[in-house]
Amino acid sequence: MTTPAPGSTASAEHAPARSATRKNLRFALHFAEMVVAMVVGMVALGPLWSLAWPGLSDLTVPNVLVMATNMTVGMALWMRFRRHGWARIAEMSAAMYLPFLVLLVPYAFGAVSGEALMMGGHLLMLPAMLAAMLWRHHEYRH
């Protein structure tokens, strides 16, 4: 078996696949970085809120919004560190709040519990973030 000569079409055919794979891995890594940043924000800021607002955990709606804020702050700081523009940070922040805001409606009518609101918001946040990233995939695959 012979190896293709440098510059031949055989070696050129493999370069785009490697490049696309690398871009997709970068995209996935960026998503994972943002999830980690969200967890860090939640863990770091949660105790501060407990001190500043005793009994917050007993108030479902404020607790949910504070939790979303904690995660958004962590993610926004990481995105800014990675030199994303403010418009992209605002889009991603909106994607993080949207699931909670949507679930507040059925919660207000008693259709879902406070636990379902908290869990559902967290679970739906990930596909909402992924949708925002896919919408601007060229910026997250660099």
Short mmCIF file of C-alpha atoms in Angstrom, two decimals:
data_model
loop_
_atom_site.label_atom_id
_atom_site.label_comp_id
_atom_site.label_asym_id
_atom_site.label_seq_id
_atom_site.Cartn_x
_atom_site.Cartn_y
_atom_site.Cartn_z
CA MET A 1 0.00 0.00 0.00
CA THR A 2 1.32 3.42 -0.88
CA THR A 3 0.86 6.64 0.99
CA PRO A 4 -0.38 9.65 -0.91
CA ALA A 5 2.16 12.23 -1.90
CA PRO A 6 2.02 15.59 -0.12
CA GLY A 7 -0.38 17.91 -1.89
CA SER A 8 -2.28 15.08 -3.56
CA THR A 9 -6.08 14.98 -3.53
CA ALA A 10 -6.14 12.03 -1.13
CA SER A 11 -4.61 14.05 1.70
CA ALA A 12 -6.75 17.08 0.86
CA GLU A 13 -9.92 14.99 1.20
CA HIS A 14 -9.17 14.26 4.86
CA ALA A 15 -8.37 17.84 5.85
CA PRO A 16 -11.97 19.18 5.76
CA ALA A 17 -13.24 16.25 7.85
CA ARG A 18 -10.58 16.89 10.47
CA SER A 19 -11.38 20.57 10.43
CA ALA A 20 -15.13 19.96 10.83
CA THR A 21 -14.48 17.45 13.61
CA ARG A 22 -12.23 19.91 15.37
CA LYS A 23 -14.84 22.66 15.05
CA ASN A 24 -17.56 20.38 16.40
CA LEU A 25 -15.37 19.37 19.33
CA ARG A 26 -14.67 23.04 20.03
CA PHE A 27 -18.43 23.70 19.97
CA ALA A 28 -19.07 20.87 22.44
CA LEU A 29 -16.22 22.01 24.67
CA HIS A 30 -17.58 25.55 24.71
CA PHE A 31 -21.01 24.23 25.73
CA ALA A 32 -19.42 22.18 28.52
CA GLU A 33 -17.40 25.20 29.69
CA MET A 34 -20.56 27.26 29.97
CA VAL A 35 -22.35 24.54 31.94
CA VAL A 36 -19.41 24.36 34.36
CA ALA A 37 -19.41 28.16 34.67
CA MET A 38 -23.14 28.03 35.47
CA VAL A 39 -22.58 25.48 38.21
CA VAL A 40 -19.74 27.57 39.63
CA GLY A 41 -21.99 30.64 39.63
CA MET A 42 -24.76 28.71 41.36
CA VAL A 43 -22.45 27.24 44.00
CA ALA A 44 -20.52 30.46 44.62
CA LEU A 45 -23.45 32.87 44.77
CA GLY A 46 -26.03 30.60 46.43
CA PRO A 47 -24.59 30.95 49.96
CA LEU A 48 -24.40 34.73 49.58
CA TRP A 49 -28.11 34.88 48.83
CA SER A 50 -28.84 32.66 51.83
CA LEU A 51 -27.10 35.22 54.03
CA ALA A 52 -28.62 38.26 52.32
CA TRP A 53 -32.17 36.88 52.10
CA PRO A 54 -32.99 34.38 54.86
CA GLY A 55 -35.94 32.20 53.91
CA LEU A 56 -35.41 32.66 50.18
CA SER A 57 -35.62 28.92 49.61
CA ASP A 58 -39.21 28.98 50.94
CA LEU A 59 -40.29 31.48 48.26
CA THR A 60 -40.56 29.54 45.01
CA VAL A 61 -40.64 32.30 42.40
CA PRO A 62 -37.88 34.50 43.84
CA ASN A 63 -35.79 31.41 44.57
CA VAL A 64 -36.10 30.22 40.96
CA LEU A 65 -35.23 33.64 39.56
CA VAL A 66 -32.26 34.03 41.91
CA MET A 67 -31.01 30.57 40.90
CA ALA A 68 -31.28 31.49 37.22
CA THR A 69 -29.46 34.75 37.95
CA ASN A 70 -26.64 32.97 39.77
CA MET A 71 -26.11 30.63 36.83
CA THR A 72 -26.36 33.46 34.33
CA VAL A 73 -23.75 35.54 36.17
CA GLY A 74 -21.30 32.64 36.13
CA MET A 75 -21.91 31.95 32.45
CA ALA A 76 -21.75 35.63 31.48
CA LEU A 77 -18.45 36.13 33.28
CA TRP A 78 -16.99 33.11 31.53
CA MET A 79 -18.26 34.25 28.12
CA ARG A 80 -16.77 37.70 28.71
CA PHE A 81 -13.48 36.10 29.75
CA ARG A 82 -13.58 34.19 26.46
CA ARG A 83 -14.05 37.57 24.70
CA HIS A 84 -17.64 37.16 23.55
CA GLY A 85 -19.47 40.37 22.80
CA TRP A 86 -22.20 41.75 24.99
CA ALA A 87 -24.89 40.95 22.40
CA ARG A 88 -24.01 37.22 22.45
CA ILE A 89 -23.89 37.26 26.25
CA ALA A 90 -27.34 38.87 26.34
CA GLU A 91 -28.70 36.25 23.92
CA MET A 92 -27.34 33.41 26.01
CA SER A 93 -28.64 35.01 29.21
CA ALA A 94 -32.11 35.27 27.66
CA ALA A 95 -31.91 31.61 26.63
CA MET A 96 -31.14 30.72 30.24
CA TYR A 97 -34.07 32.67 31.71
CA LEU A 98 -36.65 31.75 29.06
CA PRO A 99 -37.43 28.22 30.32
CA PHE A 100 -38.07 29.52 33.83
CA LEU A 101 -40.24 32.36 32.59
CA VAL A 102 -42.27 30.00 30.39
CA LEU A 103 -42.78 27.57 33.28
CA LEU A 104 -43.90 30.37 35.61
CA VAL A 105 -47.22 30.51 33.72
CA PRO A 106 -48.31 26.92 34.48
CA TYR A 107 -46.92 27.33 38.00
CA ALA A 108 -49.09 30.42 38.52
CA PHE A 109 -52.16 28.40 37.51
CA GLY A 110 -51.22 25.49 39.78
CA ALA A 111 -50.51 23.15 36.86
CA VAL A 112 -46.93 22.44 38.00
CA SER A 113 -45.36 22.33 41.43
CA GLY A 114 -42.49 24.47 42.66
CA GLU A 115 -40.17 21.47 42.36
CA ALA A 116 -41.28 20.90 38.76
CA LEU A 117 -40.69 24.58 38.02
CA MET A 118 -37.15 24.42 39.41
CA MET A 119 -36.27 21.08 37.80
CA GLY A 120 -37.97 21.83 34.50
CA GLY A 121 -36.27 25.21 34.21
CA HIS A 122 -32.87 23.64 34.79
CA LEU A 123 -33.49 20.84 32.30
CA LEU A 124 -34.95 23.08 29.60
CA MET A 125 -32.15 25.59 30.04
CA LEU A 126 -29.67 23.26 28.35
CA PRO A 127 -31.55 22.83 25.05
CA ALA A 128 -32.36 26.56 25.10
CA MET A 129 -28.65 27.35 25.39
CA LEU A 130 -27.84 24.81 22.69
CA ALA A 131 -30.40 26.45 20.40
CA ALA A 132 -28.79 29.86 20.96
CA MET A 133 -25.39 28.38 20.21
CA LEU A 134 -26.60 26.63 17.06
CA TRP A 135 -28.21 29.85 15.89
CA ARG A 136 -24.77 31.50 16.04
CA HIS A 137 -22.76 28.32 15.45
CA HIS A 138 -20.01 30.16 13.54
CA GLU A 139 -19.11 32.01 16.73
CA TYR A 140 -19.06 28.94 18.95
CA ARG A 141 -17.17 26.62 16.56
CA HIS A 142 -14.08 28.82 16.08
#
